[in-house]
Amino acid sequence: MTETSATLGFEAKLWEAANALRGSMDAAEYKHVVLGLIFLKYISDAFEEHRAKLDAERHLGADPEDPDEYRAEGIFWVPAEARWSYLQKNARQPTIGQLVDEAMATVERDNPSLKGVLPKDYARPGLDKQRLGQLIDLISNIDLRGGENHARDILGRVYEYFLSQFATAEGKKGGEFYTPRCIVKLLVEMLRPYKGRVYDPCCGSSGMFVQSEEFIRAHGGRIGDISIYGQELNYTTWRLARMNLAIRGIDGRIEQGDSFLNDRFPDLKADYILANPPFNMKRWGGEHLREDKRWKFGVPPVNNANFAWVQHIIHHLAPTGLAGFVLANGSMSSGQSGEGEIRKNIIEADLVDCMVALPDKLFYSTQIPACLWFLARDKKNGRFRDRRGQVLFIDARKMGQMVDRTHRELTDEHIRKIADTYHAWRGDKDASEYRDVPGFCKSATLEEIRRHGYVLTPGRYVGAPPQEEDDEPFEEKMRRLVAELREQQAEAVKLDAAIARNLKELGYDV
């Protein structure tokens, strides 16, 4: 069976129970209450597991009371008053909010890498303490037996599922911290970030990094082969990102700040860049950056950051770097405010590797149709075939399946089909042979793109899908269609009569 978020099991039941405890609290606020508790439960469980191990090794000189014994293994030291067993024991006390705040504060105090990350407002009057106690009981029941990796995986899945559910509950604002998993998975599967520096300049809650790590694990690689760099403008989202990585034991530099006005990695040249920047961002500080060195291909308009993001990404690419990112569809064809000229210059520099048109309804935050851009700093670097002067266009607008009334997801099969097409085209060693498929994919030359006025919309290039051959003789088809029409007319007469009868009974003669 294809896995989408609609087919998850216990995470959904847990969410249902947790959401029932939300009461009148706003989803945006409740998110930090729940996710903070899940995080505390995780670090406490990891601590207790290691503590039991150290206890069993006392005769070898191990000391369960030495914080360094934990830090050496990448495990957070959890003081007695912050341990989950202590909070669970006091969950029904009226002071539970204060106890959780104190627990968070002591964890931050004893683990400098978490400074400023954990929520500490559980004692506030607006948070019902009885519901908070029930929530602690609920989270206590998450089964974490079965070893550290099992525990990490379970809580990681719960954390991510809750992030996606909060994104749905918050609607438009949810998109600020969460990129749908299927989009992240598609970017990662296409880029295959096995080794090197991975960067996301607007990292939200760190979904790109989590998925990159999962990809490496799934393909038998070593997690230590990549180093992670992320920046996030929104302070509360930055905290979610730090917790999201810590809950999985992922080490990375996640900085808080504005990537345009305060780039925290000015000298970084990344091997892979994955990003989902805000679409058509109007206020991005462009008026202060007219002379910036990043604008090699043209100065982006002050009222739209799309091509500021594209050029920021190009600026941070290593000489053989690859980038994949989401942008609004307008970026493929817009000619206003100099955007067309910037796009033309990027195309002529032969940086565009692949364009993917996405189906609608994929995002929580917007109904704006979106696309994926893939850039390659050097198309002849030897890792893949020499594809200079060529761009792959993929039209995936008809893919995906609806998982509820308003949201669509790309299935694993769809993700595989798109990624396999890209890998075949660029010449991955394990890929099959590439061929154009009318209506789906086309390898175009720069000359063709010039003829289309540097518009990058895949639909312009892939053409129409082949029509199924109709081998029904004309006379037979007409007889069949006329018979169908007569049946429908007879049915219509019956329906009209039934409607007239019903109206008559109600006192309305037709």
XYZ file of C-alpha atoms in Angstrom:
510
model
C 0.000 0.000 0.000
C 1.209 3.505 -0.795
C 2.032 5.357 2.389
C 0.648 8.855 2.794
C -0.023 10.693 6.030
C -3.594 9.403 5.762
C -2.420 5.827 6.417
C -0.533 6.412 9.667
C -1.737 4.534 12.709
C -1.072 5.368 16.332
C 0.177 8.919 15.583
C -3.314 9.808 14.351
C -4.975 8.331 17.452
C -2.538 10.189 19.678
C -3.213 13.448 17.819
C -6.958 12.956 18.184
C -6.597 12.515 21.939
C -4.161 15.430 22.317
C -6.321 17.710 20.187
C -9.353 16.885 22.334
C -7.442 18.424 25.267
C -6.822 21.670 23.374
C -10.144 23.201 24.388
C -10.362 26.824 23.313
C -6.604 27.270 23.007
C -5.363 28.521 19.658
C -3.524 25.840 17.602
C -0.487 28.112 17.164
C -0.135 28.387 20.944
C -1.009 24.773 21.730
C 1.662 23.557 19.300
C 4.461 24.671 21.626
C 2.737 23.163 24.681
C 2.477 19.703 23.104
C 5.751 19.614 21.166
C 7.697 20.889 24.182
C 6.321 18.033 26.302
C 7.102 15.421 23.619
C 10.656 16.746 23.493
C 11.043 16.605 27.274
C 9.681 13.042 27.300
C 12.205 12.021 24.650
C 15.316 13.446 26.328
C 14.180 12.083 29.687
C 13.665 8.571 28.282
C 17.033 8.627 26.489
C 18.640 9.776 29.751
C 16.965 7.026 31.845
C 17.976 4.344 29.353
C 21.625 5.415 29.494
C 21.442 5.823 33.273
C 20.344 2.180 33.663
C 23.265 1.110 31.480
C 25.757 3.147 33.559
C 24.253 1.766 36.745
C 24.912 -1.775 35.511
C 28.524 -0.797 34.775
C 29.366 0.754 38.163
C 31.801 -2.070 38.831
C 33.721 -0.947 35.716
C 33.998 2.605 37.038
C 30.901 4.086 35.373
C 29.218 6.930 37.278
C 25.467 7.476 36.622
C 25.689 10.864 38.415
C 28.361 12.319 36.129
C 26.809 14.553 33.410
C 29.859 14.037 31.194
C 29.074 10.313 30.940
C 25.892 11.325 29.107
C 27.264 14.189 27.032
C 30.039 11.925 25.712
C 27.314 9.784 24.128
C 25.361 12.748 22.726
C 22.675 12.373 25.415
C 21.299 15.394 27.262
C 21.835 15.485 31.038
C 18.410 15.656 32.721
C 18.373 16.831 36.372
C 16.120 14.964 38.834
C 13.397 17.671 38.854
C 13.107 17.558 35.051
C 12.757 13.796 34.645
C 9.513 12.571 33.142
C 8.792 10.189 36.040
C 8.805 13.177 38.426
C 6.437 15.217 36.218
C 4.149 12.250 35.656
C 3.909 11.669 39.423
C 2.865 15.309 39.875
C 0.691 15.612 36.760
C -2.522 16.086 38.794
C -1.090 18.731 41.133
C -2.322 22.324 40.636
C 1.350 23.397 40.479
C 2.128 21.170 37.450
C 2.524 24.173 35.103
C 5.200 25.662 37.327
C 6.950 22.269 37.641
C 7.135 21.880 33.847
C 8.522 25.427 33.480
C 11.179 24.677 36.097
C 12.014 21.393 34.338
C 12.516 23.190 31.013
C 14.661 25.868 32.665
C 16.939 23.356 34.403
C 17.386 21.320 31.189
C 18.450 24.511 29.383
C 20.744 25.468 32.264
C 22.564 22.121 32.210
C 22.671 21.774 28.388
C 23.959 25.009 26.835
C 23.123 23.835 23.284
C 19.409 24.066 24.218
C 19.639 27.603 25.605
C 16.602 29.646 24.568
C 15.046 26.702 22.706
C 12.484 25.162 25.094
C 9.044 26.649 25.836
C 8.711 27.896 29.430
C 5.187 29.259 29.823
C 3.243 26.277 31.137
C 2.337 28.109 34.370
C 0.407 30.863 32.569
C -3.219 31.271 33.721
C -4.617 30.654 30.213
C -3.360 27.054 30.190
C -5.847 24.750 31.949
C -3.763 22.753 34.477
C -6.156 19.801 34.524
C -5.793 19.449 30.742
C -2.033 19.838 31.039
C -2.002 16.927 33.523
C -4.102 14.825 31.134
C -1.709 15.656 28.301
C 1.258 14.489 30.381
C -0.593 11.215 31.084
C -1.323 10.816 27.375
C 2.300 11.383 26.310
C 3.441 9.017 29.068
C 1.681 6.228 27.193
C 3.768 6.524 24.018
C 5.503 3.171 23.818
C 9.240 3.777 23.650
C 10.466 0.308 24.497
C 12.794 -1.448 22.095
C 16.077 0.411 22.211
C 17.290 3.917 21.574
C 16.823 3.959 17.790
C 13.281 2.639 18.111
C 12.470 5.318 20.695
C 14.017 8.041 18.572
C 12.126 6.876 15.493
C 8.778 6.648 17.320
C 9.019 10.092 18.903
C 10.467 11.559 15.718
C 7.447 10.277 13.815
C 5.045 11.592 16.465
C 6.794 14.988 16.425
C 6.623 15.260 12.638
C 3.033 14.039 12.451
C 2.011 16.619 15.038
C 3.866 19.335 13.105
C 1.898 18.451 9.964
C -1.404 18.384 11.890
C -0.707 21.762 13.470
C 0.132 23.105 10.008
C -3.315 21.944 8.838
C -5.016 23.379 11.941
C -3.279 26.731 11.505
C -3.964 26.863 7.778
C -2.091 29.704 6.104
C 0.239 30.342 9.039
C 1.110 26.644 9.266
C 3.122 26.851 6.065
C 5.634 29.100 7.781
C 7.070 26.210 9.758
C 6.097 23.088 7.799
C 6.725 21.923 4.241
C 4.564 18.902 3.355
C 6.573 15.712 3.743
C 5.964 14.524 0.167
C 7.553 17.719 -1.245
C 10.585 17.387 1.030
C 10.880 13.713 0.143
C 10.765 14.515 -3.585
C 13.512 17.163 -3.266
C 15.709 14.800 -1.267
C 15.114 11.796 -3.551
C 15.992 13.893 -6.605
C 19.118 15.523 -5.158
C 20.380 12.512 -3.166
C 22.443 14.417 -0.577
C 24.818 11.587 0.401
C 27.887 13.545 1.400
C 29.016 17.116 2.088
C 27.470 20.359 3.299
C 23.658 20.632 3.227
C 22.150 24.123 3.581
C 18.619 25.508 3.919
C 18.400 29.332 4.175
C 14.765 29.301 5.379
C 14.664 25.991 7.218
C 11.299 26.184 9.038
C 11.130 23.273 11.479
C 14.083 21.473 9.770
C 12.102 19.020 7.645
C 14.711 19.077 4.846
C 17.471 17.978 7.228
C 15.381 15.272 8.884
C 14.443 13.827 5.491
C 18.075 14.002 4.293
C 19.164 11.977 7.317
C 16.358 9.456 6.726
C 17.424 9.154 3.076
C 21.038 8.446 4.037
C 19.980 5.814 6.586
C 17.630 4.162 4.088
C 20.424 3.897 1.523
C 23.035 2.500 3.893
C 25.113 5.675 4.118
C 26.757 7.217 7.169
C 25.000 10.093 8.918
C 28.332 11.719 9.758
C 29.029 12.184 6.045
C 26.875 15.315 5.868
C 27.083 18.547 7.832
C 23.990 20.670 8.276
C 23.589 24.464 8.068
C 20.233 26.173 8.445
C 18.843 29.619 9.102
C 15.321 30.567 10.162
C 13.921 34.068 10.589
C 11.004 33.292 12.932
C 12.229 32.793 16.514
C 9.504 30.344 17.619
C 9.947 28.310 14.413
C 13.709 28.264 15.027
C 12.995 26.691 18.431
C 10.830 24.005 16.789
C 13.672 23.312 14.338
C 16.227 22.867 17.106
C 13.927 20.503 19.010
C 13.094 18.578 15.819
C 16.792 17.869 15.195
C 17.646 17.182 18.851
C 14.827 14.639 19.170
C 16.553 12.620 16.443
C 20.080 13.161 17.705
C 20.976 15.141 14.564
C 23.826 17.579 14.966
C 23.634 20.763 12.932
C 24.194 24.512 12.977
C 20.773 26.135 12.958
C 20.995 29.906 13.307
C 18.226 32.411 13.881
C 18.008 35.527 11.733
C 17.191 37.039 8.338
C 19.088 35.286 5.517
C 18.976 38.422 3.343
C 19.824 41.142 5.872
C 21.875 39.046 8.307
C 23.300 36.011 6.500
C 24.764 33.888 9.304
C 26.849 31.812 6.858
C 28.352 34.466 4.554
C 31.260 32.265 3.427
C 29.410 28.942 3.166
C 29.607 27.118 -0.161
C 27.213 24.186 0.088
C 27.202 20.908 -1.833
C 23.419 20.672 -1.586
C 20.839 23.376 -0.978
C 17.208 22.432 -0.290
C 14.653 25.123 0.484
C 11.006 26.151 0.490
C 11.166 29.966 0.647
C 8.015 32.029 1.310
C 6.219 32.573 -2.017
C 6.203 36.072 -3.559
C 7.481 37.641 -0.318
C 6.733 41.365 -0.515
C 8.644 42.814 2.448
C 12.103 41.287 2.432
C 14.339 44.333 2.942
C 15.246 44.626 -0.732
C 15.420 48.423 -0.559
C 18.484 48.094 1.709
C 20.247 45.631 -0.590
C 20.359 47.321 -3.997
C 24.139 46.868 -4.349
C 24.455 43.393 -2.809
C 27.163 41.105 -4.210
C 24.701 38.216 -4.430
C 22.794 39.832 -7.322
C 25.100 38.574 -10.099
C 22.241 38.094 -12.561
C 20.262 41.274 -11.886
C 18.844 43.253 -8.967
C 15.625 41.578 -7.713
C 12.505 43.768 -7.372
C 11.858 45.327 -3.951
C 8.295 43.951 -3.788
C 9.030 40.265 -4.600
C 11.811 38.131 -3.099
C 11.546 35.151 -5.504
C 14.683 35.985 -7.483
C 16.473 37.219 -4.380
C 16.070 33.664 -3.013
C 17.226 32.104 -6.302
C 20.361 34.266 -6.338
C 21.046 33.812 -2.626
C 20.987 30.048 -3.292
C 23.289 30.327 -6.336
C 25.689 32.484 -4.283
C 25.983 29.733 -1.662
C 26.499 26.822 -4.091
C 29.892 25.098 -4.119
C 31.647 24.740 -7.540
C 29.973 21.346 -8.070
C 26.919 22.077 -5.896
C 23.296 21.141 -6.622
C 20.164 22.930 -5.422
C 16.466 22.049 -5.346
C 13.822 24.456 -4.076
C 10.131 25.335 -4.247
C 8.895 28.579 -5.803
C 5.566 30.007 -6.954
C 4.716 29.243 -10.584
C 5.077 32.915 -11.486
C 8.850 32.558 -11.171
C 8.889 30.425 -14.360
C 7.341 33.045 -16.603
C 7.135 36.465 -14.914
C 8.645 39.320 -16.903
C 7.784 42.214 -14.605
C 10.225 44.376 -12.610
C 13.247 42.869 -14.344
C 12.457 39.266 -13.267
C 12.414 38.039 -16.873
C 15.893 39.460 -17.452
C 17.260 37.810 -14.265
C 15.746 34.458 -15.301
C 17.230 34.838 -18.801
C 20.704 35.510 -17.342
C 20.480 32.457 -15.054
C 19.400 30.278 -18.000
C 22.171 31.635 -20.249
C 24.701 30.867 -17.471
C 23.487 27.247 -17.900
C 22.611 26.873 -14.221
C 19.071 25.494 -14.634
C 19.126 21.683 -14.598
C 15.497 20.663 -14.233
C 12.039 22.208 -13.759
C 9.071 20.340 -12.244
C 5.475 21.625 -12.382
C 3.621 20.419 -9.265
C -0.079 19.581 -8.814
C -2.309 21.979 -6.872
C -3.481 21.659 -3.236
C -0.131 20.340 -1.913
C 0.513 23.157 0.564
C -1.167 24.084 3.840
C -0.252 27.741 3.539
C -1.319 28.738 0.041
C -3.423 27.794 -2.966
C -0.805 29.404 -5.259
C 0.398 26.757 -7.747
C 4.065 25.890 -7.228
C 7.038 24.400 -9.046
C 10.450 22.955 -8.222
C 13.673 24.465 -9.550
C 16.838 22.362 -9.722
C 20.139 24.134 -10.327
C 23.573 22.681 -11.059
C 26.668 24.838 -10.690
C 28.601 22.666 -13.155
C 26.767 20.322 -15.559
C 29.931 18.575 -16.728
C 31.649 17.805 -13.411
C 31.987 14.054 -14.024
C 29.525 12.826 -11.381
C 26.847 12.573 -14.061
C 26.835 12.858 -17.846
C 27.774 16.142 -19.536
C 24.407 17.902 -19.928
C 25.578 21.398 -20.822
C 23.052 23.332 -22.887
C 20.156 21.069 -21.808
C 17.302 21.393 -19.319
C 14.862 18.661 -18.255
C 11.182 19.629 -17.997
C 8.758 17.452 -16.002
C 5.011 18.143 -15.863
C 3.664 16.449 -12.702
C 0.462 18.508 -12.441
C -1.792 15.458 -12.874
C -0.031 13.436 -10.158
C -0.910 13.043 -6.484
C -3.988 11.834 -4.643
C -6.430 13.722 -2.428
C -6.009 12.802 1.269
C -8.855 15.019 2.437
C -11.195 17.603 0.938
C -8.534 20.293 0.538
C -5.145 18.548 0.439
C -3.331 16.431 -2.073
C -0.174 14.367 -1.579
C 2.320 12.863 -3.980
C 2.441 9.112 -3.389
C 5.701 7.178 -3.085
C 5.143 5.862 -6.635
C 4.780 9.391 -8.008
C 7.890 10.560 -6.157
C 9.822 7.581 -7.520
C 8.644 8.208 -11.087
C 9.691 11.886 -11.038
C 13.032 11.188 -9.318
C 13.841 8.226 -11.588
C 13.152 10.376 -14.663
C 15.598 13.029 -13.437
C 18.265 10.455 -12.536
C 17.918 8.749 -15.939
C 18.220 12.112 -17.710
C 21.280 13.309 -15.797
C 22.932 9.898 -16.094
C 23.097 8.452 -12.569
C 25.057 5.184 -12.557
C 22.102 3.132 -11.282
C 19.506 4.748 -13.558
C 17.750 3.393 -16.629
C 17.948 5.026 -20.052
C 16.162 8.356 -20.454
C 13.561 9.084 -23.100
C 11.111 11.935 -23.649
C 7.498 11.077 -22.763
C 4.918 13.353 -24.450
C 2.815 15.113 -21.835
C 5.220 14.247 -19.001
C 8.902 14.973 -19.663
C 11.133 16.573 -22.284
C 14.849 17.296 -22.537
C 15.048 20.746 -24.150
C 18.027 22.707 -25.477
C 18.903 26.278 -24.548
C 18.007 27.203 -28.136
C 14.439 25.895 -27.607
C 14.190 27.847 -24.341
C 15.349 31.006 -26.137
C 12.616 30.472 -28.748
C 10.078 30.345 -25.891
C 11.298 33.704 -24.555
C 13.118 32.107 -21.570
C 9.850 30.877 -20.066
C 10.479 27.724 -17.959
C 6.926 26.347 -17.682
C 7.150 22.567 -18.370
C 3.773 22.522 -20.163
C 5.340 24.572 -22.970
C 7.894 21.875 -23.702
C 6.468 18.445 -22.857
C 3.556 18.674 -25.298
C 0.268 16.810 -25.022
C 0.002 13.199 -23.869
C -0.799 10.780 -26.700
C -4.524 10.239 -27.232
C -5.781 6.693 -26.919
C -6.594 5.283 -30.343
C -10.293 5.109 -31.064
C -10.912 2.050 -33.200
C -14.731 2.017 -32.860
C -16.329 2.371 -36.349
C -18.240 5.656 -36.832
C -21.643 4.045 -37.567
C -21.452 1.854 -34.438
C -20.341 4.781 -32.244
C -23.280 6.950 -33.465
C -25.806 4.133 -32.830
C -24.376 3.678 -29.290
C -24.391 7.423 -28.510
C -27.964 7.918 -29.809
C -29.150 4.954 -27.666
C -27.423 6.467 -24.590
C -29.060 9.857 -25.325
C -32.552 8.257 -25.534
C -31.978 6.496 -22.192
C -30.929 9.764 -20.551
C -33.924 11.623 -22.021
C -36.313 8.950 -20.693
C -34.657 9.196 -17.255
C -35.026 13.004 -17.366
C -38.790 12.695 -18.081
C -39.181 10.399 -15.034
C -37.253 12.809 -12.805
C -39.343 15.791 -14.006
C -42.536 13.893 -13.189
C -41.259 12.978 -9.697
C -40.269 16.594 -8.982
C -43.699 17.834 -10.173
C -45.467 15.298 -7.870
C -43.400 16.374 -4.860
C -44.044 20.046 -5.509
C -47.804 19.374 -5.884
C -47.856 17.656 -2.479
C -46.270 20.777 -1.024
C -49.022 22.906 -2.603
C -47.121 24.180 -5.628
C -48.644 23.291 -8.959
C -46.142 23.348 -11.809
